[in-house]
Structures are given as C-alpha cells and as structure tokens.
Amino acid sequence: QVQLVESGGGLVQAGGSMRLSCVASGRTFSTSAMGWFRQAPGKGREFVTAISGSDSSTYYTDSVKGRFTISRDNAKNTVYLQMNSLKPEDTAVYYCAVAKGGNTPARTLGVTPLYWGQGTQVTVSS
C-alpha cells in the first residue's frame, strides 16, 4: 500500500522560510515525477511545483519561481520543498503528490494519475 507522509508545516512570518518533506512508502518512485500542490481557504487545489525522476528536471508555477525550490532524494523516496521569502498568499494546505506511473516528466504532474499525501498546513502571517 502506497503512503505519502508530509511534514514541516506550521506558522511563519512573511519573509521567512520553511521546508516541507514528503516520504513515500510502499514502492519505489525513482522514475516517477513527484511534486507539490496547495489549496488555500475557499479556493481549489493548485499545482505548485514538480520534479521528474529520470533527470530531476523541475517545473514551477509562476507565483513561486525564484522563491521555492523542489528537490528529491531517490534513495530515501523523499521529496522536499524549500520555501523562501514566504508571503501571506502562500498560506494553504500543501499536498505532496507522486505520479503513479514511471518515467513521468515533471510538467505532466497536473494531468497524470497521482498518489496524494494527507496535507500539511502552512500559514504565513503578515
């Protein structure tokens, strides 16, 4: 059974930093794209960033470019999200997602079948 477990959320002031982690278990995802989505209060879930398994190429939504960095450690089946220069509008529940299929490019994470984590709350105060 596949499980994704996120950690690292919490409360931070605007301009601060936070690092999220997501550990996947149940199978190996070394060739699968991994990434993060978020859902702010009253809004739909949106794509944030993804990283491919084959060459670790990355893909970001425009609003986080230059502030967020995604990385992965295939030996640990883990994906990370380093968030810097946080803004109040980054407040959301952040969900880890992993493509069910192998050899998935990062840019396809929003349209391919996914495993989901339970989500972790990130709150940025102004």
Short mmCIF file of C-alpha atoms in Angstrom, two decimals:
data_model
loop_
_atom_site.label_atom_id
_atom_site.label_comp_id
_atom_site.label_asym_id
_atom_site.label_seq_id
_atom_site.Cartn_x
_atom_site.Cartn_y
_atom_site.Cartn_z
CA GLN A 1 0.00 0.00 0.00
CA VAL A 2 1.41 3.36 -1.05
CA GLN A 3 1.57 6.08 1.56
CA LEU A 4 2.82 9.65 1.39
CA VAL A 5 3.56 11.41 4.65
CA GLU A 6 4.27 15.14 4.71
CA SER A 7 5.99 17.06 7.48
CA GLY A 8 7.39 20.51 8.12
CA GLY A 9 4.36 22.76 8.01
CA GLY A 10 3.49 25.39 10.58
CA LEU A 11 3.36 29.13 11.18
CA VAL A 12 5.95 31.56 9.84
CA GLN A 13 6.15 35.31 9.42
CA ALA A 14 6.14 36.91 6.00
CA GLY A 15 9.61 36.90 4.52
CA GLY A 16 10.55 33.76 6.40
CA SER A 17 11.42 30.28 5.23
CA MET A 18 10.06 26.80 5.69
CA ARG A 19 10.97 23.35 4.42
CA LEU A 20 8.45 20.63 3.71
CA SER A 21 9.28 16.95 3.36
CA CYS A 22 7.30 14.06 1.96
CA VAL A 23 8.29 10.44 2.41
CA ALA A 24 6.76 7.87 0.10
CA SER A 25 6.46 4.23 1.04
CA GLY A 26 5.00 1.09 -0.45
CA ARG A 27 7.07 1.04 -3.65
CA THR A 28 9.99 2.77 -5.33
CA PHE A 29 9.30 6.02 -7.18
CA SER A 30 12.75 6.74 -8.58
CA THR A 31 11.45 7.30 -12.14
CA SER A 32 8.14 8.92 -11.20
CA ALA A 33 7.54 12.64 -11.06
CA MET A 34 6.97 13.99 -7.55
CA GLY A 35 5.65 17.36 -6.56
CA TRP A 36 3.51 19.67 -4.51
CA PHE A 37 0.06 21.19 -4.79
CA ARG A 38 -1.66 23.59 -2.42
CA GLN A 39 -5.17 24.62 -1.51
CA ALA A 40 -5.89 27.97 0.09
CA PRO A 41 -9.09 28.60 2.08
CA GLY A 42 -12.06 28.91 -0.24
CA LYS A 43 -10.04 28.03 -3.33
CA GLY A 44 -9.38 24.99 -5.45
CA ARG A 45 -6.26 22.88 -5.33
CA GLU A 46 -3.48 24.32 -7.48
CA PHE A 47 -0.21 22.97 -8.82
CA VAL A 48 2.92 24.43 -7.23
CA THR A 49 5.96 22.51 -8.44
CA ALA A 50 7.20 19.15 -9.66
CA ILE A 51 10.43 17.28 -10.25
CA SER A 52 10.98 14.40 -12.63
CA GLY A 53 12.58 11.16 -11.59
CA SER A 54 14.83 10.50 -14.56
CA ASP A 55 16.84 13.72 -14.70
CA SER A 56 15.45 15.77 -11.79
CA SER A 57 14.23 18.48 -14.13
CA THR A 58 11.89 20.86 -12.37
CA TYR A 59 8.75 22.82 -13.15
CA TYR A 60 7.24 25.69 -11.13
CA THR A 61 4.10 27.73 -11.22
CA ASP A 62 4.91 31.39 -11.91
CA SER A 63 3.92 32.68 -8.48
CA VAL A 64 6.65 30.69 -6.69
CA LYS A 65 9.51 30.91 -9.20
CA GLY A 66 12.67 32.22 -7.59
CA ARG A 67 11.29 31.64 -4.07
CA PHE A 68 10.56 27.90 -3.87
CA THR A 69 12.93 25.04 -4.66
CA ILE A 70 11.94 21.42 -5.09
CA SER A 71 14.40 18.57 -4.69
CA ARG A 72 14.32 14.82 -4.18
CA ASP A 73 16.35 12.01 -2.69
CA ASN A 74 15.54 8.80 -4.52
CA ALA A 75 17.45 6.68 -2.02
CA LYS A 76 15.04 7.90 0.64
CA ASN A 77 11.95 8.03 -1.60
CA THR A 78 11.58 11.62 -0.40
CA VAL A 79 10.72 14.94 -1.99
CA TYR A 80 11.41 18.31 -0.40
CA LEU A 81 10.06 21.82 -0.85
CA GLN A 82 12.22 24.68 0.35
CA MET A 83 10.11 27.83 0.58
CA ASN A 84 11.84 31.19 0.98
CA SER A 85 10.55 34.75 1.03
CA LEU A 86 7.15 33.48 2.06
CA LYS A 87 4.11 35.70 1.55
CA PRO A 88 0.69 35.66 3.24
CA GLU A 89 -0.78 34.49 -0.06
CA ASP A 90 1.29 31.31 0.24
CA THR A 91 -0.94 30.28 3.15
CA ALA A 92 -2.53 26.97 2.25
CA VAL A 93 -2.64 23.27 2.89
CA TYR A 94 0.26 21.79 0.94
CA TYR A 95 -0.15 18.34 -0.54
CA CYS A 96 2.58 16.03 -1.72
CA ALA A 97 1.83 14.12 -4.91
CA VAL A 98 3.60 11.33 -6.75
CA ALA A 99 2.82 10.06 -10.22
CA LYS A 100 1.52 6.52 -10.28
CA GLY A 101 3.35 5.79 -13.49
CA GLY A 102 7.06 5.65 -14.08
CA ASN A 103 9.12 7.83 -16.43
CA THR A 104 6.78 10.78 -15.97
CA PRO A 105 8.03 14.28 -16.84
CA ALA A 106 7.65 16.95 -14.17
CA ARG A 107 5.41 19.10 -16.38
CA THR A 108 2.78 16.33 -16.57
CA LEU A 109 2.19 16.08 -12.82
CA GLY A 110 -1.01 18.09 -13.07
CA VAL A 111 -2.59 15.74 -15.60
CA THR A 112 -1.39 12.27 -14.65
CA PRO A 113 -2.86 9.88 -12.06
CA LEU A 114 -1.38 10.62 -8.65
CA TYR A 115 -0.93 9.31 -5.16
CA TRP A 116 -1.66 12.01 -2.58
CA GLY A 117 -0.44 12.82 0.89
CA GLN A 118 -2.76 13.97 3.66
CA GLY A 119 -1.61 17.58 3.50
CA THR A 120 0.25 19.89 5.86
CA GLN A 121 -0.85 23.39 6.84
CA VAL A 122 1.43 26.32 6.04
CA THR A 123 0.38 29.67 7.49
CA VAL A 124 2.26 32.87 6.69
CA SER A 125 1.44 35.81 8.92
CA SER A 126 1.78 39.40 7.74
#
